[in-house]
Tab-separated table of C-alpha atoms in Angstrom:
chain	number	residue	atom	x	y	z
A	1	MET	CA	-165.364	-112.664	115.719
A	2	ALA	CA	-165.683	-111.013	119.466
A	3	GLU	CA	-168.158	-107.820	120.011
A	4	PRO	CA	-165.782	-104.437	120.127
A	5	TRP	CA	-164.912	-102.786	123.302
A	6	LEU	CA	-165.695	-99.277	121.894
A	7	VAL	CA	-167.548	-96.979	120.161
A	8	ILE	CA	-167.082	-93.905	118.781
A	9	ILE	CA	-170.682	-92.132	118.634
A	10	GLY	CA	-170.535	-88.760	116.292
A	11	LEU	CA	-172.316	-86.303	118.358
A	12	GLY	CA	-174.851	-83.440	117.195
A	13	GLU	CA	-175.353	-80.264	119.210
A	14	ASP	CA	-179.349	-82.311	119.659
A	15	GLY	CA	-177.779	-84.360	121.992
A	16	LEU	CA	-179.489	-87.387	122.428
A	17	SER	CA	-182.209	-86.624	120.001
A	18	GLY	CA	-180.483	-86.990	117.284
A	19	LEU	CA	-178.754	-90.300	117.859
A	20	SER	CA	-179.558	-92.793	116.454
A	21	GLU	CA	-180.612	-96.561	117.979
A	22	ALA	CA	-178.083	-98.076	117.922
A	23	SER	CA	-176.127	-95.189	119.236
A	24	ARG	CA	-177.783	-95.019	122.343
A	25	LEU	CA	-178.379	-98.786	123.209
A	26	ALA	CA	-174.613	-98.542	123.035
A	27	LEU	CA	-174.170	-95.666	125.039
A	28	SER	CA	-177.087	-97.117	127.627
A	29	HIS	CA	-174.430	-100.377	128.048
A	30	ALA	CA	-171.581	-98.324	128.762
A	31	GLU	CA	-169.416	-98.672	131.608
A	32	TYR	CA	-167.167	-95.186	130.579
A	33	ILE	CA	-167.749	-92.274	128.445
A	34	PHE	CA	-165.154	-90.202	127.313
A	35	GLY	CA	-165.942	-86.655	125.752
A	36	GLY	CA	-165.227	-82.979	126.145
A	37	PRO	CA	-167.979	-81.921	128.517
A	38	ARG	CA	-170.232	-79.935	126.235
A	39	HIS	CA	-170.870	-83.776	124.565
A	40	LEU	CA	-171.189	-85.110	128.202
A	41	ALA	CA	-173.210	-82.615	128.905
A	42	LEU	CA	-174.566	-83.410	126.275
A	43	VAL	CA	-176.053	-86.708	126.765
A	44	ASP	CA	-175.983	-86.736	131.079
A	45	ALA	CA	-173.318	-89.069	131.370
A	46	GLY	CA	-173.076	-88.189	134.832
A	47	GLU	CA	-170.817	-90.754	136.609
A	48	ARG	CA	-169.747	-92.025	134.212
A	49	GLY	CA	-168.373	-89.513	131.998
A	50	ARG	CA	-164.488	-89.320	132.161
A	51	ALA	CA	-163.916	-85.520	130.318
A	52	TRP	CA	-160.347	-85.808	128.015
A	53	PRO	CA	-157.398	-84.638	130.108
A	54	VAL	CA	-155.711	-81.271	128.399
A	55	PRO	CA	-153.135	-82.100	127.188
A	56	PHE	CA	-155.357	-84.393	125.044
A	57	ASP	CA	-154.002	-87.662	125.988
A	58	LEU	CA	-155.463	-91.354	124.522
A	59	ALA	CA	-153.790	-92.870	127.820
A	60	PRO	CA	-156.531	-93.195	130.436
A	61	LEU	CA	-158.576	-94.808	127.699
A	62	LEU	CA	-156.251	-96.853	126.173
A	63	ALA	CA	-156.151	-98.276	130.292
A	64	LEU	CA	-159.801	-100.175	130.163
A	65	ARG	CA	-159.316	-101.619	126.644
A	66	GLY	CA	-161.482	-104.596	127.016
A	67	GLN	CA	-164.566	-102.758	128.931
A	68	SER	CA	-167.269	-101.193	127.905
A	69	VAL	CA	-166.818	-97.479	126.106
A	70	VAL	CA	-167.518	-95.364	124.865
A	71	VAL	CA	-166.578	-91.992	123.220
A	72	LEU	CA	-167.983	-89.347	121.691
A	73	ALA	CA	-166.991	-86.541	119.131
A	74	SER	CA	-167.842	-84.377	116.797
A	75	GLY	CA	-170.002	-85.226	113.769
A	76	ASP	CA	-168.053	-87.923	112.286
A	77	PRO	CA	-165.470	-88.420	114.210
A	78	PHE	CA	-162.852	-89.037	111.351
A	79	TRP	CA	-163.102	-85.793	109.636
A	80	PHE	CA	-160.889	-83.567	111.638
A	81	GLY	CA	-161.938	-85.674	114.463
A	82	ALA	CA	-161.222	-88.279	117.313
A	83	GLY	CA	-161.534	-91.371	115.536
A	84	GLY	CA	-158.377	-90.255	113.475
A	85	SER	CA	-156.214	-90.564	116.958
A	86	LEU	CA	-158.061	-93.295	118.226
A	87	SER	CA	-157.734	-95.483	115.686
A	88	ASP	CA	-153.630	-95.258	115.524
A	89	HIS	CA	-153.419	-97.314	118.565
A	90	LEU	CA	-156.142	-99.555	117.915
A	91	ASP	CA	-157.263	-102.758	115.577
A	92	PRO	CA	-160.084	-102.468	113.397
A	93	SER	CA	-161.579	-104.605	115.149
A	94	GLU	CA	-161.620	-103.424	118.997
A	95	TRP	CA	-163.742	-100.389	117.941
A	96	ARG	CA	-166.658	-99.374	115.078
A	97	THR	CA	-168.688	-95.922	114.827
A	98	HIS	CA	-172.365	-94.473	114.348
A	99	SER	CA	-171.405	-91.058	113.066
A	100	GLY	CA	-173.299	-88.435	112.841
A	101	ALA	CA	-173.856	-85.443	110.472
A	102	SER	CA	-169.868	-83.382	109.968
A	103	SER	CA	-170.120	-79.715	110.372
A	104	PHE	CA	-168.341	-79.612	107.211
A	105	GLY	CA	-172.200	-81.088	106.005
A	106	LEU	CA	-173.978	-78.519	108.120
A	107	ALA	CA	-172.344	-75.373	106.762
A	108	ALA	CA	-172.857	-76.198	103.068
A	109	SER	CA	-176.186	-77.259	103.370
A	110	ARG	CA	-177.457	-73.810	104.820
A	111	LEU	CA	-175.297	-72.212	102.821
A	112	GLY	CA	-177.000	-74.436	99.652
A	113	TRP	CA	-172.879	-74.999	98.219
A	114	ARG	CA	-171.706	-78.250	97.517
A	115	LEU	CA	-169.795	-79.759	99.295
A	116	GLU	CA	-167.380	-81.041	96.433
A	117	SER	CA	-166.430	-78.322	95.385
A	118	VAL	CA	-165.505	-76.447	98.756
A	119	THR	CA	-162.119	-76.791	100.601
A	120	CYS	CA	-163.336	-77.711	104.247
A	121	LEU	CA	-159.910	-77.450	107.345
A	122	GLY	CA	-159.698	-78.539	110.390
A	123	LEU	CA	-158.401	-74.809	112.488
A	124	HIS	CA	-159.950	-75.324	115.887
A	125	ALA	CA	-155.897	-77.066	116.693
A	126	GLN	CA	-153.558	-75.602	113.400
A	127	PRO	CA	-151.888	-72.388	112.461
A	128	HIS	CA	-154.035	-69.676	110.894
A	129	ALA	CA	-151.467	-69.835	107.352
A	130	ARG	CA	-152.553	-73.777	106.957
A	131	ALA	CA	-155.455	-72.353	104.739
A	132	LEU	CA	-153.157	-70.332	102.865
A	133	PRO	CA	-152.921	-72.956	99.789
A	134	ALA	CA	-156.711	-72.807	100.165
A	135	LEU	CA	-156.855	-69.144	99.897
A	136	THR	CA	-157.885	-67.623	96.489
A	137	GLN	CA	-160.265	-65.872	94.376
A	138	GLY	CA	-163.701	-66.881	94.715
A	139	ALA	CA	-162.867	-70.386	96.825
A	140	ARG	CA	-165.328	-71.366	98.429
A	141	VAL	CA	-164.358	-72.913	102.441
A	142	ILE	CA	-165.656	-73.704	104.812
A	143	CYS	CA	-162.927	-74.255	108.832
A	144	LEU	CA	-163.702	-75.005	111.811
A	145	MET	CA	-162.553	-73.103	114.104
A	146	ARG	CA	-160.945	-73.618	118.151
A	147	GLU	CA	-162.946	-70.910	119.540
A	148	GLY	CA	-164.556	-67.592	119.173
A	149	ILE	CA	-161.781	-65.183	119.389
A	150	ALA	CA	-159.699	-67.468	117.078
A	151	VAL	CA	-162.180	-66.418	114.661
A	152	ALA	CA	-161.482	-62.712	115.174
A	153	ASP	CA	-157.519	-63.535	114.789
A	154	PHE	CA	-158.149	-65.224	111.287
A	155	ALA	CA	-160.311	-62.144	111.058
A	156	ARG	CA	-157.405	-60.208	111.237
A	157	TRP	CA	-155.149	-62.834	109.639
A	158	LEU	CA	-157.276	-63.057	106.493
A	159	VAL	CA	-156.960	-58.738	105.778
A	160	SER	CA	-152.931	-59.026	106.672
A	161	GLU	CA	-152.661	-61.539	103.537
A	162	GLY	CA	-154.662	-59.370	101.211
A	163	PHE	CA	-158.089	-61.001	101.505
A	164	GLY	CA	-160.450	-58.618	103.419
A	165	PRO	CA	-162.809	-58.558	100.861
A	166	SER	CA	-163.929	-61.999	101.505
A	167	THR	CA	-167.321	-62.263	102.631
A	168	LEU	CA	-167.454	-64.388	106.363
A	169	TRP	CA	-170.081	-66.406	107.901
A	170	VAL	CA	-170.023	-66.974	111.646
A	171	MET	CA	-171.826	-70.523	112.493
A	172	GLU	CA	-172.628	-71.362	115.838
A	173	ALA	CA	-173.694	-74.676	117.285
A	174	LEU	CA	-174.878	-75.585	114.163
A	175	GLY	CA	-178.023	-78.431	113.623
A	176	GLY	CA	-179.513	-77.435	117.887
A	177	PRO	CA	-181.319	-75.138	119.489
A	178	ARG	CA	-178.790	-72.300	120.019
A	179	GLU	CA	-177.683	-73.142	116.117
A	180	ARG	CA	-177.590	-69.353	115.000
A	181	ILE	CA	-175.930	-67.573	111.609
A	182	ARG	CA	-174.177	-64.086	111.068
A	183	LYS	CA	-172.250	-62.829	107.540
A	184	THR	CA	-169.840	-59.790	107.104
A	185	ARG	CA	-166.450	-59.913	105.437
A	186	ALA	CA	-163.053	-60.031	106.814
A	187	GLU	CA	-162.185	-56.238	106.652
A	188	ASP	CA	-165.503	-55.444	108.526
A	189	TYR	CA	-165.125	-58.172	112.114
A	190	ASP	CA	-166.933	-57.292	114.891
A	191	GLN	CA	-168.646	-59.600	115.629
A	192	THR	CA	-168.799	-60.851	120.188
A	193	GLY	CA	-171.284	-64.212	121.679
A	194	ILE	CA	-170.109	-66.700	120.023
A	195	ILE	CA	-171.531	-69.854	120.918
A	196	MET	CA	-169.280	-72.922	121.229
A	197	PRO	CA	-168.711	-74.674	118.685
A	198	VAL	CA	-168.576	-72.313	116.084
A	199	ALA	CA	-166.781	-73.055	111.871
A	200	ILE	CA	-167.039	-70.275	109.902
A	201	ALA	CA	-167.771	-70.410	105.853
A	202	LEU	CA	-165.562	-68.098	103.128
A	203	ILE	CA	-165.988	-66.741	99.535
A	204	ILE	CA	-162.545	-65.534	98.554
A	205	ALA	CA	-162.108	-61.952	96.921
A	206	GLY	CA	-159.594	-59.333	97.638
A	207	SER	CA	-156.137	-60.646	96.464
A	208	LYS	CA	-155.395	-63.961	93.295
A	209	GLY	CA	-153.392	-66.483	96.178
A	210	LEU	CA	-150.867	-68.311	95.778
A	211	PRO	CA	-149.928	-69.880	92.033
A	212	ARG	CA	-149.832	-72.861	91.556
A	213	SER	CA	-146.814	-72.842	89.394
A	214	PRO	CA	-143.384	-74.094	89.935
A	215	GLY	CA	-141.226	-70.875	90.509
A	216	LEU	CA	-142.855	-68.757	92.949
A	217	PRO	CA	-141.659	-64.826	93.159
A	218	ASP	CA	-138.247	-64.674	95.716
A	219	ALA	CA	-139.050	-61.602	97.492
A	220	VAL	CA	-142.583	-63.997	99.031
A	221	PHE	CA	-139.456	-66.013	100.428
A	222	SER	CA	-137.515	-64.427	103.530
A	223	HIS	CA	-133.427	-65.536	101.978
A	224	ASP	CA	-130.484	-63.775	102.595
A	225	GLY	CA	-129.429	-63.864	98.949
A	226	GLN	CA	-128.898	-67.918	99.147
A	227	ILE	CA	-131.883	-68.617	97.681
A	228	THR	CA	-132.325	-70.764	94.236
A	229	LYS	CA	-134.317	-68.614	92.091
A	230	ALA	CA	-137.261	-69.060	90.419
A	231	PRO	CA	-136.433	-69.080	86.885
A	232	MET	CA	-134.079	-71.772	88.130
A	233	ARG	CA	-136.670	-72.649	90.637
A	234	ALA	CA	-139.014	-74.014	88.279
A	235	LEU	CA	-136.938	-76.268	86.138
A	236	ALA	CA	-136.384	-78.028	88.914
A	237	LEU	CA	-139.194	-78.456	90.425
A	238	SER	CA	-139.961	-79.381	87.008
A	239	ALA	CA	-137.125	-82.695	87.204
A	240	LEU	CA	-138.465	-82.767	90.721
A	241	ALA	CA	-141.889	-83.496	89.143
A	242	PRO	CA	-143.581	-83.838	92.739
A	243	ARG	CA	-146.891	-85.368	93.682
A	244	PRO	CA	-149.159	-85.812	97.246
A	245	GLY	CA	-148.127	-87.535	99.727
A	246	GLU	CA	-143.995	-87.641	98.592
A	247	ARG	CA	-140.807	-87.037	100.031
A	248	LEU	CA	-137.884	-85.176	99.550
A	249	TRP	CA	-134.618	-84.787	100.916
A	250	ASP	CA	-133.788	-80.608	99.677
A	251	ILE	CA	-129.333	-80.934	100.590
A	252	GLY	CA	-128.180	-77.646	101.471
A	253	ALA	CA	-132.100	-75.975	101.444
A	254	GLY	CA	-130.893	-72.034	101.950
A	255	SER	CA	-134.105	-70.660	102.355
A	256	GLY	CA	-136.473	-73.646	102.347
A	257	SER	CA	-137.471	-72.356	98.420
A	258	VAL	CA	-137.932	-76.064	96.935
A	259	SER	CA	-138.877	-77.727	99.855
A	260	ILE	CA	-141.765	-75.626	100.936
A	261	GLU	CA	-142.937	-75.651	96.975
A	262	TRP	CA	-142.579	-79.185	97.444
A	263	CYS	CA	-145.083	-78.546	100.215
A	264	LEU	CA	-147.137	-76.969	98.895
A	265	ALA	CA	-147.828	-79.862	95.721
A	266	GLY	CA	-149.062	-82.588	98.528
A	267	GLY	CA	-146.054	-83.707	99.662
A	268	GLU	CA	-143.451	-83.198	102.338
A	269	ALA	CA	-140.250	-82.378	103.206
A	270	LEU	CA	-136.601	-82.702	105.289
A	271	ALA	CA	-134.862	-79.585	104.409
A	272	LEU	CA	-130.785	-80.275	105.592
A	273	GLU	CA	-129.339	-76.910	106.053
A	274	LEU	CA	-126.130	-76.319	107.864
A	275	ARG	CA	-126.301	-72.492	108.927
A	276	PRO	CA	-128.388	-72.552	112.191
A	277	ASP	CA	-129.601	-68.930	110.809
A	278	ARG	CA	-130.593	-70.497	107.649
A	279	ALA	CA	-131.937	-73.233	108.727
A	280	GLY	CA	-134.745	-70.572	111.135
A	281	ARG	CA	-135.292	-68.720	108.326
A	282	ILE	CA	-136.318	-71.969	106.771
A	283	ARG	CA	-138.789	-72.984	110.189
A	284	ASP	CA	-139.716	-69.110	109.390
A	285	ASN	CA	-140.481	-69.449	106.014
A	286	ALA	CA	-142.305	-73.077	106.908
A	287	LEU	CA	-144.886	-71.039	109.499
A	288	LYS	CA	-145.305	-67.971	106.162
A	289	PHE	CA	-146.286	-70.719	103.961
A	290	GLY	CA	-148.738	-73.185	106.287
A	291	VAL	CA	-146.562	-76.298	105.081
A	292	ASP	CA	-144.122	-76.832	109.391
A	293	ASP	CA	-146.608	-79.402	109.994
A	294	ARG	CA	-144.827	-81.347	106.726
A	295	LEU	CA	-141.198	-79.907	106.798
A	296	SER	CA	-138.903	-80.907	108.718
A	297	VAL	CA	-135.582	-78.759	109.635
A	298	ILE	CA	-132.471	-80.568	109.575
A	299	GLU	CA	-129.268	-78.393	110.800
A	300	GLY	CA	-126.007	-80.018	110.546
A	301	ARG	CA	-124.042	-82.278	107.190
A	302	ALA	CA	-125.635	-84.011	105.329
A	303	LEU	CA	-123.874	-87.158	105.222
A	304	THR	CA	-124.048	-87.232	109.260
A	305	GLN	CA	-127.768	-86.587	109.182
A	306	LEU	CA	-129.153	-89.003	106.873
A	307	SER	CA	-128.206	-92.106	107.875
A	308	GLY	CA	-131.521	-93.857	109.140
A	309	ARG	CA	-134.013	-90.983	107.721
A	310	PRO	CA	-136.959	-92.709	106.053
A	311	VAL	CA	-136.082	-93.258	102.373
A	312	PRO	CA	-137.179	-89.841	99.487
A	313	ASP	CA	-138.692	-89.836	97.015
A	314	ALA	CA	-137.229	-87.643	95.617
A	315	VAL	CA	-133.330	-85.265	96.005
A	316	PHE	CA	-132.634	-82.022	95.613
A	317	VAL	CA	-128.803	-81.197	96.300
A	318	GLY	CA	-129.395	-77.486	96.127
A	319	GLY	CA	-125.159	-76.716	98.077
A	320	GLY	CA	-122.773	-78.782	99.534
A	321	ALA	CA	-122.028	-81.505	97.334
A	322	ASP	CA	-119.431	-83.176	97.188
A	323	GLN	CA	-118.279	-87.014	95.702
A	324	ALA	CA	-118.429	-88.820	99.248
A	325	LEU	CA	-122.107	-87.224	99.885
A	326	PHE	CA	-123.276	-88.671	96.123
A	327	VAL	CA	-121.541	-91.643	96.829
A	328	ALA	CA	-123.726	-91.814	100.249
A	329	LEU	CA	-127.306	-91.474	97.868
A	330	TRP	CA	-126.365	-93.845	95.763
A	331	SER	CA	-125.946	-96.160	98.506
A	332	MET	CA	-128.977	-95.582	100.207
A	333	LEU	CA	-130.822	-94.186	98.120
A	334	PRO	CA	-133.960	-97.050	97.239
A	335	PRO	CA	-134.721	-97.940	93.548
A	336	GLY	CA	-136.779	-95.164	91.307
A	337	CYS	CA	-135.894	-92.065	93.827
A	338	ARG	CA	-134.512	-88.936	91.156
A	339	ILE	CA	-132.137	-87.139	91.973
A	340	VAL	CA	-131.269	-83.127	91.318
A	341	ALA	CA	-128.724	-81.474	91.405
A	342	ASN	CA	-127.550	-77.845	90.279
A	343	ALA	CA	-123.623	-76.550	89.866
A	344	VAL	CA	-122.638	-72.719	89.964
A	345	THR	CA	-119.599	-74.106	90.526
A	346	LEU	CA	-116.603	-75.280	88.080
A	347	GLU	CA	-116.012	-77.874	90.398
A	348	THR	CA	-119.491	-78.854	91.456
A	349	GLU	CA	-120.111	-79.348	87.313
A	350	ALA	CA	-117.120	-81.185	86.786
A	351	LEU	CA	-118.366	-83.801	89.402
A	352	LEU	CA	-121.785	-83.979	87.905
A	353	LEU	CA	-120.558	-84.196	84.445
A	354	HIS	CA	-118.360	-86.983	85.812
A	355	TRP	CA	-121.466	-89.060	87.549
A	356	HIS	CA	-123.462	-88.432	84.547
A	357	ARG	CA	-120.543	-90.318	82.875
A	358	ASP	CA	-121.247	-93.334	85.146
A	359	LYS	CA	-124.558	-92.843	85.757
A	360	GLY	CA	-126.672	-91.419	82.480
A	361	GLY	CA	-129.422	-88.419	83.358
A	362	ALA	CA	-130.346	-85.295	82.084
A	363	LEU	CA	-127.312	-83.285	82.037
A	364	MET	CA	-128.419	-79.820	80.844
A	365	ARG	CA	-127.265	-76.211	81.483
A	366	ILE	CA	-129.157	-73.266	81.920
A	367	GLU	CA	-128.355	-69.583	80.917
A	368	ILE	CA	-130.199	-66.600	81.753
A	369	ALA	CA	-130.517	-62.923	81.001
A	370	GLN	CA	-132.194	-59.877	82.178
A	371	SER	CA	-132.890	-56.916	80.909
A	372	ALA	CA	-130.542	-54.259	82.350
A	373	SER	CA	-130.384	-50.913	82.423
A	374	LEU	CA	-127.032	-49.812	80.242
A	375	GLY	CA	-127.107	-46.399	80.011
A	376	GLU	CA	-129.760	-44.350	79.014
A	377	MET	CA	-130.671	-47.707	77.138
A	378	ARG	CA	-130.740	-50.882	78.039
A	379	GLY	CA	-129.266	-54.749	77.881
A	380	TRP	CA	-129.113	-58.207	78.811
A	381	GLN	CA	-127.763	-58.543	82.115
A	382	PRO	CA	-126.727	-62.492	82.324
A	383	SER	CA	-127.054	-64.942	85.536
A	384	ARG	CA	-124.188	-67.689	86.595
A	385	PRO	CA	-125.388	-70.501	84.252
A	386	VAL	CA	-126.518	-73.359	85.730
A	387	VAL	CA	-125.699	-76.769	85.316
A	388	GLN	CA	-128.486	-79.616	86.042
A	389	TRP	CA	-128.122	-82.779	86.492
A	390	SER	CA	-131.227	-85.301	87.130
A	391	VAL	CA	-131.326	-88.436	87.375
A	392	THR	CA	-133.892	-92.364	88.418
A	393	THR	CA	-131.658	-94.012	90.616
């Protein structure tokens, strides 16, 4: 086999002294060395150094394919590092890797934490809300941060979400001569002069965080009343059976509550909504829950928007159901796809009865009543009954 032209080296804050002999040999033979300015300075790259362009772009590196090139990354290049971005554009025969100690491993070792029980997040280029699903009472979390000011912003966000009492360690330049670790609480945060690179470690306190059961309270979503109510949503999600990595089409998404809970379970979703104002509200909800990277929102009628999309593992029809939609879905969905459709009108109920008779599956009528004032006493206030059809193609 031909020798790979690219070597990806995980670099620590101790610079050359912390590298293996193989890494130092690769550096000595390299015609070009790519990395951030801090990385290039740590190895004294000199004229061979090439700082990554801003915004980040692989084109200058890929243009040197076949020449001897080294890429410097922090710690483990394939844990929230440059390795994944590079490997997407290269054949495995083109590169080899010499990994260093990850920032997560260094942080856990300083605190005596079992890394397998810690949630590790890369927030250096992500909104703070991406951390929300991991924040539960007593949870241990390590986050990589972009810069010192981002730590202060994150501490304020924690307070705004009810996690102010959380213990927070600011961990600067781990593994090098400038290493420093300072402890505080999110609500008391006032640290300045933070040295890069920086990570934070957390023990979560305050709010109990998001429950993991389906059917989050309606009030946690922004909506105009067009929302699959919590009990019905729990039943719909149970029938949709989300699994990590699976894709959902949410047709007539309304507030996006079903899509968001699907994404919180580890999947990704395509929410289709006819009204622009509701589509905007879905995007806002996705940002709030930190799932905007896994939830795409499409405005328009489903029949005109679904063609050519990556096929789903499940489909939820919460609104806009008609004969043409089901005919189109049945023709384009792969075998084994799960369909769940809700009906609240007699016309849609009749449609589901027809398709159930033709295609089978399970048909369920759901009637729920909640207690409400009735004069000086209380009585049951019924909600509109919902008919749910669930079937596998």
